[in-house]
Structures are given as structure tokens and as C-alpha cells.
Amino acid sequence: MIWQLDVIFCLFVIICAIAAINVKDLLAAVIILGAYSFFMCILWTEMGAVDVAFTEASVGAGVGTVLFIAAVNKTKRRSKD
Amino acid sequence: MKVVALITVLMTGALLVYGIEEMPEWGDPNSPASTHVSPKYIQEALGKTATPNMVTAVLADYRSYDTMGETVVVFTAAIGCVLMLRKKRKGEKGEGD
Amino acid sequence: MLEYVLSKYNFWTYAILLIIGLYAMVGKKNLVKKLIGMNIFQSAVILFYISIGVKKGGATVPIFLGDAHAAHGHEIIIDAAHYFIPLPHVLMLTAIVVSVATTGVALAVLILIYKRYKTLEMDEIMKIRQDTGA
């Protein structure tokens, strides 16, 4: 494992998390959450947890994002904070 | 509201930092987690289950009841979603319509 | 100082992510934002467990690298220092699937709340509940 790459991905994950809770558009927030999940996936692959990484990529980032988008589509897209 | 949330969160963060101070060095092969229970699983998984992948050996052989419970949880969640989001038939009273 | 921070950067990342998720759950008023915070919180905990399973010094993923069929029936000595710890991986595999199930149920409840109150902001919902006395 290359620690410089690891630190860069940790920073990306933190930036994605902060962006996901600060964006006012809920659809954008959900998509950023999907990007966050994929970065988390890369981090876990680097740490040797390959099974966890591909479960997260398919179930967490894929199915979770689809569920979120369906729910946002049925409700309001704007949020006040 | 925001100030109370911020104070709560910062206090939790201080507790977390205090906990991380006590953690062993990251990736240390002599840490308690890697010397106590896990070597037994790593050494015996291939001989007892004939599965090269240790994660699936533990998931489906040593802890298969746990996995069965997990599928029960997912099934219950699916049933709950369907019951909450189905279209109501005529004459049936329900929330929201 | 920098060396001290870098020696445990995974744990620091976990602490920061957990704080962000907790703040979103407590401080934000929109219900979808609260759910996003819950997801971030869960992956932070999962990151912590996966970090525990790492061993430095020549360890690889926990998959037996030799010929497994030839190994069947014979005694094979496996050095535990050559593989990462598989137990946290297994537990977190279960945790990810369960977290998606809880997210699905929470989103279904959220759609029901929207059908009834026509809003997703927590303060407006509380105000409507006080006005109607329900």
C-alpha cells in the first residue's frame, strides 16, 4: 500500500462528505454521496478488504443511490439547509 | 439548534481523539487484534472448509447462521417497504390519500 | 507532529467522518440530509473496523494463494502474518447489506411523511403538528 495515495483518497472522502451535507440541491447531494461511496471503495481495496469493497460498490453505491434518487424523485428536490 | 448540535459534535470529537490516542500503531502485526483470535481462523480455514477465500469461509461456514439472519433482515425490510408503499385498493382506508 | 498525524491517518479520517455524519444527523433540519448523515456515519464505522484488520509488513488479501486442490487432505502450515485479518471484513460485509436495508425502510417512511405533511423540513412538520394538535 502506498501511503501518499491513501492520504489523497482520505482527503477526497472527507471533501465528498462535507459537500454532500452542505449542498442545497438534494439530487446533487445524493450523487455526491454515491461518489463518496466509490472513493470509500477504493480506500478499502487499498487496505486489502476486496470483498467488502465490491459489496460496497454494488450494494452501497449502486442500490443505495438508486433508492435515494427514487425517493427524492417522489418528494421535494430543494432543501433549506 | 445549530450551536447545540455543534457543541455536542465537538464533545464527541474530543472523546474520539482521546480514544484514538490509546489505539495501537496502525497496521502493527503485534497488535491485540492480529495476535489473539484471528490467527486460528487464518490457519484452520483452509483445512476445515476447503475454501481458499477466508472471508467467504467465515461468512458461509463458521457464521452461516449469522448470514441467514442477515437475509431475514433484508427480507423483512423488503416486506416493510412493499407494505408501506403499495397502492391502496378502493374502500381501504390508509394514510396519505 | 506531522509524523504523529500521519502514523494514524486512517483513524483520523474515521473520526472526522463520524463527526460530519453526527453533525448532519443532529444539526440539519431536512430529513434527507439526516439520512445522508446516517450513511456517512455508518461508512465511518465500517472504515474503522477495516482499518483494524490491516497488517503491515508483507501481508496480502485473505485468500489462500497456493493450489487449494492439491492442498486438500494434507496438512498445510499457513503463516498468519502473511494475510490480513478476515474477521472484520466478514462482519462489515453483513453491516453494509443491513445498512442498505435500513436506508430503504427509512426512505419508504420518508415518502409517507411527505404524502401526509407535504414537506420534509423538520421544523415545518413540528409546526403543522402543533397547529393541528395531532
CSV table of C-alpha atoms in Angstrom, one decimal, chain C residues 46-131:
chain,number,residue,atom,x,y,z
C,46,ILE,CA,-17.0,0.4,8.7
C,47,LEU,CA,-13.8,2.2,7.8
C,48,PHE,CA,-12.7,1.9,11.5
C,49,TYR,CA,-13.2,-1.8,11.5
C,50,ILE,CA,-11.5,-2.4,8.2
C,51,SER,CA,-8.5,-0.3,9.5
C,52,ILE,CA,-8.1,-2.7,12.4
C,53,GLY,CA,-7.7,-5.6,10.0
C,54,VAL,CA,-4.6,-4.3,8.3
C,55,LYS,CA,-1.2,-5.8,9.0
C,56,LYS,CA,1.9,-4.1,7.7
C,57,GLY,CA,5.0,-6.0,6.6
C,58,GLY,CA,4.2,-8.1,3.6
C,59,ALA,CA,0.6,-9.2,4.3
C,60,THR,CA,-1.9,-9.5,1.4
C,61,VAL,CA,-5.6,-10.1,1.0
C,62,PRO,CA,-7.0,-13.1,3.0
C,63,ILE,CA,-7.2,-15.5,0.1
C,64,PHE,CA,-5.0,-18.6,0.0
C,65,LEU,CA,-2.5,-18.2,-2.8
C,66,GLY,CA,-1.3,-21.7,-3.4
C,67,ASP,CA,-3.0,-24.6,-5.1
C,68,ALA,CA,-6.1,-25.3,-3.0
C,69,HIS,CA,-7.0,-28.6,-4.6
C,70,ALA,CA,-3.6,-30.0,-4.1
C,71,ALA,CA,-3.7,-28.8,-0.5
C,72,HIS,CA,-6.9,-30.7,0.2
C,73,GLY,CA,-6.4,-33.5,2.6
C,74,HIS,CA,-2.9,-32.6,3.5
C,75,GLU,CA,-1.7,-30.6,6.5
C,76,ILE,CA,-0.6,-27.2,5.4
C,77,ILE,CA,1.2,-24.7,7.6
C,78,ILE,CA,-0.2,-21.2,7.0
C,79,ASP,CA,1.7,-18.3,8.5
C,80,ALA,CA,-0.9,-15.9,9.9
C,81,ALA,CA,1.4,-12.9,9.4
C,82,HIS,CA,1.0,-13.3,5.6
C,83,TYR,CA,-2.7,-12.5,5.5
C,84,PHE,CA,-4.9,-9.6,6.7
C,85,ILE,CA,-7.4,-10.4,9.4
C,86,PRO,CA,-10.6,-11.8,7.7
C,87,LEU,CA,-13.0,-11.4,10.7
C,88,PRO,CA,-13.7,-7.6,10.4
C,89,HIS,CA,-14.2,-8.0,6.7
C,90,VAL,CA,-16.9,-10.6,7.3
C,91,LEU,CA,-18.7,-8.6,9.9
C,92,MET,CA,-18.6,-5.4,7.8
C,93,LEU,CA,-19.9,-7.3,4.7
C,94,THR,CA,-23.0,-8.1,6.8
C,95,ALA,CA,-23.2,-4.5,8.1
C,96,ILE,CA,-23.2,-3.0,4.6
C,97,VAL,CA,-26.1,-5.1,3.4
C,98,VAL,CA,-28.1,-4.3,6.6
C,99,SER,CA,-27.3,-0.6,6.2
C,100,VAL,CA,-28.8,-0.6,2.7
C,101,ALA,CA,-31.9,-2.4,4.1
C,102,THR,CA,-32.4,0.2,6.8
C,103,THR,CA,-31.9,3.0,4.3
C,104,GLY,CA,-34.6,1.5,2.1
C,105,VAL,CA,-37.1,1.3,5.0
C,106,ALA,CA,-36.2,4.9,6.1
C,107,LEU,CA,-36.8,6.2,2.6
C,108,ALA,CA,-40.2,4.5,2.5
C,109,VAL,CA,-41.2,6.1,5.8
C,110,LEU,CA,-39.9,9.4,4.4
C,111,ILE,CA,-42.2,9.2,1.4
C,112,LEU,CA,-45.2,8.5,3.7
C,113,ILE,CA,-44.2,11.6,5.8
C,114,TYR,CA,-44.1,13.7,2.6
C,115,LYS,CA,-47.5,12.4,1.5
C,116,ARG,CA,-49.0,13.4,4.8
C,117,TYR,CA,-47.3,16.8,5.5
C,118,LYS,CA,-46.2,17.9,2.0
C,119,THR,CA,-42.8,18.9,3.4
C,120,LEU,CA,-39.6,17.3,4.5
C,121,GLU,CA,-38.3,20.1,6.8
C,122,MET,CA,-38.3,19.1,10.5
C,123,ASP,CA,-39.4,22.5,11.9
C,124,GLU,CA,-42.3,22.8,9.5
C,125,ILE,CA,-43.5,19.3,10.3
C,126,MET,CA,-43.4,20.1,14.0
C,127,LYS,CA,-45.3,23.4,13.4
C,128,ILE,CA,-48.0,21.6,11.4
C,129,ARG,CA,-48.3,19.0,14.2
C,130,GLN,CA,-48.7,21.8,16.8
C,131,ASP,CA,-51.3,23.7,14.8
